[in-house]
Coordinates of C-alpha atoms and ligand atoms in Angstrom, one line a residue:
M1105 CA -45.7 39.4 -37.1
A1106 CA -46.3 36.0 -35.7
S1107 CA -49.8 34.8 -36.2
F1108 CA -52.0 33.7 -33.3
S1109 CA -51.9 30.1 -34.5
Q1110 CA -48.1 30.2 -34.5
S1111 CA -48.0 31.4 -30.9
L1112 CA -50.4 28.7 -30.0
Y1113 CA -48.1 26.2 -31.6
V1114 CA -45.1 27.4 -29.7
L1115 CA -47.1 27.3 -26.4
A1116 CA -48.2 23.8 -27.1
L1117 CA -44.6 22.8 -27.8
F1118 CA -43.5 24.2 -24.5
A1119 CA -46.3 22.4 -22.7
V1120 CA -45.3 19.1 -24.3
L1121 CA -41.6 19.7 -23.4
A1122 CA -42.5 20.5 -19.8
L1123 CA -44.6 17.4 -19.5
W1124 CA -41.9 15.3 -21.0
N1125 CA -39.3 16.7 -18.6
S1126 CA -41.4 16.1 -15.6
R1127 CA -42.0 12.5 -16.8
V1128 CA -38.2 12.0 -17.1
T1129 CA -37.7 13.4 -13.6
M1130 CA -40.5 11.1 -12.3
S1131 CA -39.1 8.0 -14.0
R1132 CA -35.6 8.9 -12.6
K1133 CA -37.1 9.1 -9.1
L1134 CA -38.8 5.7 -9.8
V1135 CA -35.5 4.2 -10.8
E1136 CA -33.9 5.5 -7.6
L1137 CA -36.8 4.1 -5.5
E1138 CA -36.6 0.9 -7.4
A1139 CA -32.8 0.7 -6.7
W1140 CA -33.6 1.0 -3.0
S1141 CA -36.5 -1.3 -2.7
P1142 CA -35.7 -4.5 -0.7
K1143 CA -36.0 -6.2 -4.1
R1144 CA -32.4 -5.4 -4.8
H1145 CA -31.3 -7.1 -1.6
E1146 CA -33.6 -10.0 -2.4
Q1147 CA -32.0 -10.5 -5.8
W1148 CA -28.6 -10.4 -4.2
M1149 CA -29.8 -13.0 -1.6
V1150 CA -30.8 -15.3 -4.4
E1151 CA -27.5 -14.7 -6.3
H1152 CA -25.5 -15.6 -3.2
G1153 CA -27.7 -18.3 -1.7
K1154 CA -28.4 -16.3 1.5
Y1155 CA -31.1 -17.0 4.0
Y1156 CA -32.0 -15.2 7.3
K1157 CA -33.6 -16.7 10.3
D1158 CA -36.5 -14.2 10.6
V1159 CA -37.9 -10.9 9.3
A1160 CA -36.1 -8.8 11.9
E1161 CA -32.7 -10.3 10.8
K1162 CA -33.6 -9.7 7.1
E1163 CA -34.5 -6.1 7.9
K1164 CA -31.2 -5.6 9.7
R1165 CA -29.2 -7.2 6.9
Y1166 CA -31.1 -5.0 4.3
Q1167 CA -29.9 -1.9 6.1
I1168 CA -26.3 -3.1 6.2
F1169 CA -26.6 -4.1 2.5
K1170 CA -27.9 -0.7 1.6
E1171 CA -25.1 1.1 3.4
N1172 CA -22.5 -1.1 1.8
V1173 CA -23.9 -0.6 -1.7
E1174 CA -24.0 3.2 -1.1
F1175 CA -20.3 3.0 0.0
I1176 CA -19.3 1.0 -3.0
E1177 CA -21.1 3.2 -5.5
S1178 CA -19.8 6.5 -4.0
F1179 CA -16.3 5.1 -3.8
N1180 CA -16.4 4.2 -7.5
A1181 CA -18.0 7.6 -8.4
N1182 CA -15.5 9.6 -6.4
N1183 CA -12.4 7.7 -7.4
K1184 CA -12.7 7.4 -11.2
N1185 CA -9.0 7.6 -11.8
L1186 CA -8.0 4.8 -9.5
T1187 CA -6.6 1.6 -11.1
F1188 CA -9.2 -0.6 -9.4
K1189 CA -13.0 -0.8 -8.7
L1190 CA -15.2 -2.0 -5.9
G1191 CA -18.3 -4.2 -6.4
V1192 CA -21.2 -5.7 -4.5
N1193 CA -20.0 -9.2 -3.6
Q1194 CA -20.9 -11.9 -1.0
F1195 CA -19.8 -9.7 1.9
A1196 CA -22.3 -7.0 1.1
D1197 CA -24.7 -7.8 4.1
Q1198 CA -21.8 -7.9 6.6
T1199 CA -20.6 -5.0 8.7
F1200 CA -16.9 -4.2 8.4
E1201 CA -16.5 -5.6 12.0
E1202 CA -18.2 -8.9 11.0
F1203 CA -16.1 -9.2 7.9
K1204 CA -12.9 -8.7 9.8
A1205 CA -13.9 -11.2 12.4
S1206 CA -14.9 -14.0 10.0
S1207 CA -12.8 -13.7 6.9
L1208 CA -9.3 -12.8 8.0
N1209 CA -6.7 -14.6 10.1
G1210 CA -8.8 -15.1 13.3
K1211 CA -7.8 -13.5 16.6
K1212 CA -4.3 -15.0 16.8
G1213 CA -3.4 -13.9 13.3
S1214 CA -4.4 -10.3 14.1
L1215 CA -1.6 -10.3 16.7
G1216 CA 0.7 -10.3 13.7
L1217 CA 4.1 -11.8 14.2
M1218 CA 4.4 -10.5 17.7
G1219 CA 6.0 -13.1 19.9
M1220 CA 7.1 -15.2 16.9
E1221 CA 10.6 -16.4 17.2
E1222 CA 12.7 -14.8 14.4
I1223 CA 14.1 -17.7 12.4
K1224 CA 16.7 -16.9 9.7
T1225 CA 16.8 -19.3 6.8
P1226 CA 18.9 -19.6 3.7
F1227 CA 17.4 -17.9 0.5
R1228 CA 18.0 -20.2 -2.4
Y1229 CA 17.0 -17.6 -5.0
E1230 CA 19.5 -15.0 -3.9
N1231 CA 21.7 -15.2 -7.0
V1232 CA 18.9 -15.8 -9.5
T1233 CA 19.3 -13.7 -12.7
D1234 CA 16.8 -15.3 -15.0
I1235 CA 13.7 -13.3 -14.2
P1236 CA 11.0 -13.3 -16.8
E1237 CA 9.0 -10.0 -17.5
T1238 CA 5.9 -11.7 -16.4
I1239 CA 5.0 -15.0 -14.8
D1240 CA 1.6 -16.6 -14.1
W1241 CA 1.8 -20.0 -12.4
R1242 CA -1.9 -20.5 -13.2
K1243 CA -1.0 -20.7 -16.9
R1244 CA 1.7 -23.2 -16.1
G1245 CA -0.8 -25.6 -14.5
A1246 CA 0.6 -25.1 -11.0
V1247 CA -2.4 -23.6 -9.2
T1248 CA -5.6 -25.3 -8.1
P1249 CA -9.0 -23.6 -8.4
I1250 CA -9.9 -20.8 -6.0
K1251 CA -11.2 -22.1 -2.6
D1252 CA -13.3 -20.5 0.2
Q1253 CA -12.3 -20.4 3.8
K1254 CA -15.8 -19.3 4.8
D1255 CA -16.5 -18.0 8.3
C1256 CA -13.2 -19.5 9.8
G1257 CA -10.0 -17.6 10.3
S1258 CA -8.0 -20.2 8.4
C1259 CA -6.4 -18.0 5.6
W1260 CA -3.0 -19.2 6.9
A1261 CA -3.9 -22.8 6.1
F1262 CA -5.2 -21.8 2.6
A1263 CA -2.0 -19.8 1.8
T1264 CA 0.2 -22.6 3.0
V1265 CA -1.7 -25.2 1.0
A1266 CA -1.6 -23.0 -2.2
T1267 CA 2.2 -22.8 -2.1
V1268 CA 2.6 -26.5 -1.3
E1269 CA 0.2 -27.5 -4.1
S1270 CA 2.3 -25.4 -6.5
I1271 CA 5.8 -26.6 -5.5
H1272 CA 4.4 -30.2 -5.6
Q1273 CA 3.3 -29.6 -9.2
I1274 CA 6.5 -27.8 -10.2
S1275 CA 8.7 -30.6 -8.8
T1276 CA 6.6 -33.7 -9.7
G1277 CA 4.3 -32.5 -12.5
K1278 CA 1.2 -33.5 -10.6
L1279 CA -1.4 -30.9 -9.5
E1280 CA -3.2 -32.2 -6.5
S1281 CA -5.7 -30.3 -4.3
L1282 CA -4.5 -30.6 -0.7
S1283 CA -6.2 -30.4 2.7
E1284 CA -6.5 -27.2 4.6
Q1285 CA -8.7 -29.0 7.2
E1286 CA -5.7 -31.2 8.2
L1287 CA -3.8 -28.0 9.1
V1288 CA -6.8 -26.4 10.8
D1289 CA -7.3 -29.5 13.0
C1290 CA -3.7 -30.5 13.6
V1291 CA -1.3 -27.6 13.6
R1292 CA -0.8 -26.2 17.1
G1293 CA 2.1 -24.3 18.5
K1294 CA 1.0 -20.6 18.2
S1295 CA -1.6 -21.5 15.7
G1296 CA -5.2 -22.3 16.6
G1297 CA -7.4 -23.5 13.7
C1298 CA -10.2 -21.0 12.9
N1299 CA -8.8 -18.7 15.5
G1300 CA -5.9 -17.9 13.2
G1301 CA -2.5 -19.2 12.7
F1302 CA 0.9 -19.0 11.0
M1303 CA 2.2 -20.4 7.8
E1304 CA 5.5 -21.2 9.5
D1305 CA 3.8 -23.5 11.9
A1306 CA 2.0 -25.2 9.0
F1307 CA 5.2 -25.8 6.9
K1308 CA 6.9 -27.2 10.0
F1309 CA 4.0 -29.6 10.6
I1310 CA 3.9 -30.8 7.0
A1311 CA 7.7 -31.4 6.9
K1312 CA 7.7 -33.2 10.3
K1313 CA 4.8 -35.4 9.5
G1314 CA 6.2 -36.2 6.0
G1315 CA 3.4 -34.8 4.0
I1316 CA -0.2 -33.5 3.8
A1317 CA -3.4 -35.3 2.9
S1318 CA -5.5 -34.6 -0.2
E1319 CA -8.5 -32.3 -0.1
A1320 CA -10.6 -35.3 -1.2
K1321 CA -9.5 -37.5 1.7
Y1322 CA -9.6 -34.8 4.3
P1323 CA -12.2 -32.2 3.1
Y1324 CA -12.8 -28.7 4.4
K1325 CA -15.4 -28.2 7.1
H1326 CA -14.7 -24.6 8.2
V1327 CA -14.7 -25.5 11.9
D1328 CA -12.0 -26.8 14.2
R1329 CA -12.2 -30.5 14.7
T1330 CA -10.2 -33.3 16.3
C1331 CA -7.0 -34.0 14.5
N1332 CA -7.4 -37.0 12.2
S1333 CA -4.0 -36.9 10.6
K1334 CA -2.8 -40.4 11.4
K1335 CA -5.5 -42.1 9.3
K1336 CA -4.9 -39.8 6.3
E1337 CA -2.2 -40.8 4.0
P1338 CA 0.0 -37.9 2.8
V1339 CA 0.0 -37.2 -0.9
A1340 CA 2.5 -34.4 -1.1
S1341 CA 5.5 -33.6 1.0
I1342 CA 8.0 -30.9 1.5
K1343 CA 11.5 -30.8 3.0
G1344 CA 10.9 -27.6 4.9
Y1345 CA 10.5 -23.9 4.2
E1346 CA 12.6 -20.7 3.6
K1347 CA 12.0 -17.0 4.0
V1348 CA 12.5 -14.3 1.4
P1349 CA 14.6 -11.5 2.8
K1350 CA 12.3 -9.0 4.5
N1351 CA 11.1 -5.7 3.0
N1352 CA 12.6 -6.4 -0.4
E1353 CA 10.2 -6.7 -3.4
K1354 CA 13.2 -7.4 -5.7
A1355 CA 14.0 -10.5 -3.6
L1356 CA 10.3 -11.5 -3.7
L1357 CA 10.4 -11.2 -7.5
K1358 CA 13.3 -13.7 -7.6
A1359 CA 11.3 -16.1 -5.5
V1360 CA 8.0 -15.8 -7.4
A1361 CA 9.9 -16.3 -10.7
N1362 CA 10.6 -19.7 -9.3
Q1363 CA 7.5 -20.7 -7.3
P1364 CA 4.4 -19.2 -5.6
V1365 CA 5.1 -17.6 -2.3
G1366 CA 3.0 -17.1 0.8
V1367 CA 2.7 -13.5 2.2
D1368 CA 1.1 -11.7 5.2
I1369 CA -0.9 -8.6 4.3
E1370 CA -3.2 -6.1 5.9
A1371 CA -6.6 -6.8 4.3
G1372 CA -8.8 -5.4 7.1
Q1373 CA -10.2 -2.4 5.1
K1374 CA -13.4 -1.8 3.2
A1375 CA -11.8 -1.3 -0.2
F1376 CA -10.3 -4.7 0.2
Q1377 CA -13.5 -6.3 1.4
F1378 CA -15.3 -5.1 -1.8
Y1379 CA -12.5 -5.1 -4.3
S1380 CA -13.9 -6.3 -7.7
G1381 CA -11.1 -5.8 -10.2
G1382 CA -8.1 -3.8 -11.5
V1383 CA -4.7 -3.3 -9.9
F1384 CA -5.4 -2.7 -6.2
A1385 CA -3.5 0.3 -4.9
G1386 CA -5.8 1.2 -2.0
K1387 CA -4.6 2.8 1.2
C1388 CA -3.7 0.1 3.6
G1389 CA -1.3 -0.3 6.5
T1390 CA 1.1 -3.0 7.5
K1391 CA -0.7 -4.5 10.5
T1392 CA -0.9 -7.8 8.8
D1393 CA -4.1 -9.7 9.4
H1394 CA -4.5 -12.0 6.4
D1395 CA -2.4 -14.6 4.5
V1396 CA -2.5 -15.1 0.7
A1397 CA -0.3 -16.7 -2.0
V1398 CA 1.5 -14.7 -4.7
V1399 CA 1.2 -16.8 -7.8
G1400 CA 2.7 -14.5 -10.4
Y1401 CA 3.5 -10.9 -11.5
G1402 CA 3.2 -8.7 -14.5
S1403 CA 2.4 -5.2 -15.7
T1404 CA -0.5 -3.5 -17.4
E1405 CA -0.3 -1.9 -20.8
D1406 CA 0.3 1.5 -19.2
G1407 CA 3.2 0.1 -17.2
T1408 CA 1.5 -0.4 -13.8
K1409 CA 3.3 -3.3 -12.2
Y1410 CA 1.4 -5.8 -10.1
W1411 CA 1.6 -9.1 -8.2
I1412 CA -1.1 -11.8 -8.9
V1413 CA -2.5 -12.8 -5.5
K1414 CA -4.6 -16.0 -4.9
N1415 CA -7.1 -15.3 -2.1
S1416 CA -9.4 -17.8 -0.3
W1417 CA -12.7 -16.0 -0.4
G1418 CA -14.4 -17.9 -3.3
K1419 CA -14.7 -17.0 -6.9
N1420 CA -17.2 -14.1 -6.4
W1421 CA -14.6 -11.9 -4.8
G1422 CA -12.2 -9.8 -6.9
E1423 CA -11.0 -11.1 -10.3
N1424 CA -12.6 -14.6 -10.1
G1425 CA -11.1 -14.9 -6.6
Y1426 CA -7.7 -13.2 -7.4
M1427 CA -6.4 -9.7 -6.8
R1428 CA -3.8 -7.9 -8.6
M1429 CA -1.8 -5.8 -6.1
K1430 CA 0.5 -2.9 -7.0
R1431 CA 4.1 -4.0 -7.2
D1432 CA 7.3 -2.0 -6.5
I1433 CA 5.7 0.8 -4.4
K1434 CA 7.7 3.4 -2.6
S1435 CA 7.6 1.7 0.8
N1436 CA 10.0 -1.3 1.0
K1437 CA 7.4 -3.1 3.0
G1438 CA 5.3 -3.5 -0.1
L1439 CA 1.6 -2.7 -0.5
C1440 CA -0.3 -3.7 2.6
G1441 CA 3.0 -5.1 4.0
L1442 CA 3.2 -7.9 1.5
A1443 CA 7.0 -7.9 1.5
M1444 CA 7.4 -8.0 5.3
N1445 CA 7.3 -11.8 5.8
P1446 CA 7.1 -13.8 2.6
L1447 CA 8.0 -17.5 2.8
Y1448 CA 7.8 -20.6 0.6
P1449 CA 8.0 -24.4 1.0
V1450 CA 11.1 -26.3 -0.2
A1451 CA 10.7 -29.5 -2.2
F1452 CA 12.8 -32.6 -2.0
A1453 CA 15.4 -32.3 -4.7
Ligands
NAG2440 C1 -6.4 11.7 -10.2 O1 -5.0 11.3 -10.2 C2 -4.1 12.3 -10.0 C3 -2.7 11.8 -10.1 O2 -2.6 10.5 -9.7 C4 -4.3 13.0 -8.7 O3 -3.4 14.1 -8.5 C5 -5.8 13.6 -8.7 O4 -6.1 14.2 -7.4 C6 -6.8 12.5 -9.0 N1 -8.1 13.0 -9.1 C7 -9.1 12.6 -8.4 C8 -10.4 13.3 -8.7 O5 -9.0 11.7 -7.6
NAG2441 C1 25.3 -16.3 -4.0 O1 26.5 -15.8 -4.4 C2 27.4 -15.6 -3.3 C3 28.7 -15.0 -3.9 O2 29.2 -15.9 -4.9 C4 27.7 -16.8 -2.5 O3 28.5 -16.6 -1.4 C5 26.3 -17.3 -2.0 O4 26.5 -18.6 -1.3 C6 25.4 -17.5 -3.2 N1 24.0 -17.8 -2.6 C7 23.4 -19.0 -3.0 C8 22.0 -19.1 -2.3 O5 23.7 -19.7 -3.8

């Protein structure tokens, strides 16, 4: 028979356990509260150098921030077996509508290729058979550091410049950062600076003018300004451009094996906005609204094939500014339409 003191001992043990348990619950609650105090937003503001004009604006941004963080956390929790993750980045205080309006291809770009004249070009890599398993033009010194288009729909200028910087390095051995602002200010036709534009117009402009100025001489201002091209000496030139046959990732592979290529994609979705790493394979359509440069390809240890994509949203987004996008998907249009309209500049021989 258990003694009275033994019973007391057991009771005391229970009491201690119960107390401990309630403390754990309490501290868990505290952690949750802590997570959702405006402190978390303030820390993020410091990290990203954000300022708001008044208290009302800060409160509004805090609510958007909170919703976005909740979206990101529940996406990651509910999609554990996806090949990519989302993260809280510099876009976390923007609504999806604001993000689409400021960081993609402006209003004109979102019209896609509608109304663009279909120009057929030769494809010089048609018969290429020497295609390495992987290629990363960054490792070959042909890619400049990640840039940031900021709140200007000038992705088309950044994608154009990225491919011209690369072909210039591949053909001359010199890596030179080139001017997006010159394209924003001077390329017209169907293109309109921060309102969006087309890589085709930009390649034509560079070829016709006989080159493009350096980033240093014609720096980026993220607004449309008066064209100041005549006074800026070109430092890199191209003969023209060619298109990769449409809807053909095999043809795209042949091209990227030889030089970085500009592509149109649909990036207007939240998983894209908050992509933080891995091989992106999110659901996206083919209503192209953004331009990027494909600077390589490869596959993961488990055999997932990907393209290496250089974006123009700064180094805080994605994998230090880059995204790996799933390659060789079922649709011949490529993930997010990336195989629909790839094109690349042609160097002077
Ligand atoms: C995980 O992936 C498999 C196969 O890709 C899929 O069928 C399954 O629904 C996924 N599970 C979850 C929880 O998403
Ligand atoms: C590829 O090969 C075919 C058949 O020999 C030839 O007609 C075509 O001109 C070649 N293409 C290029 C770009 O060299």
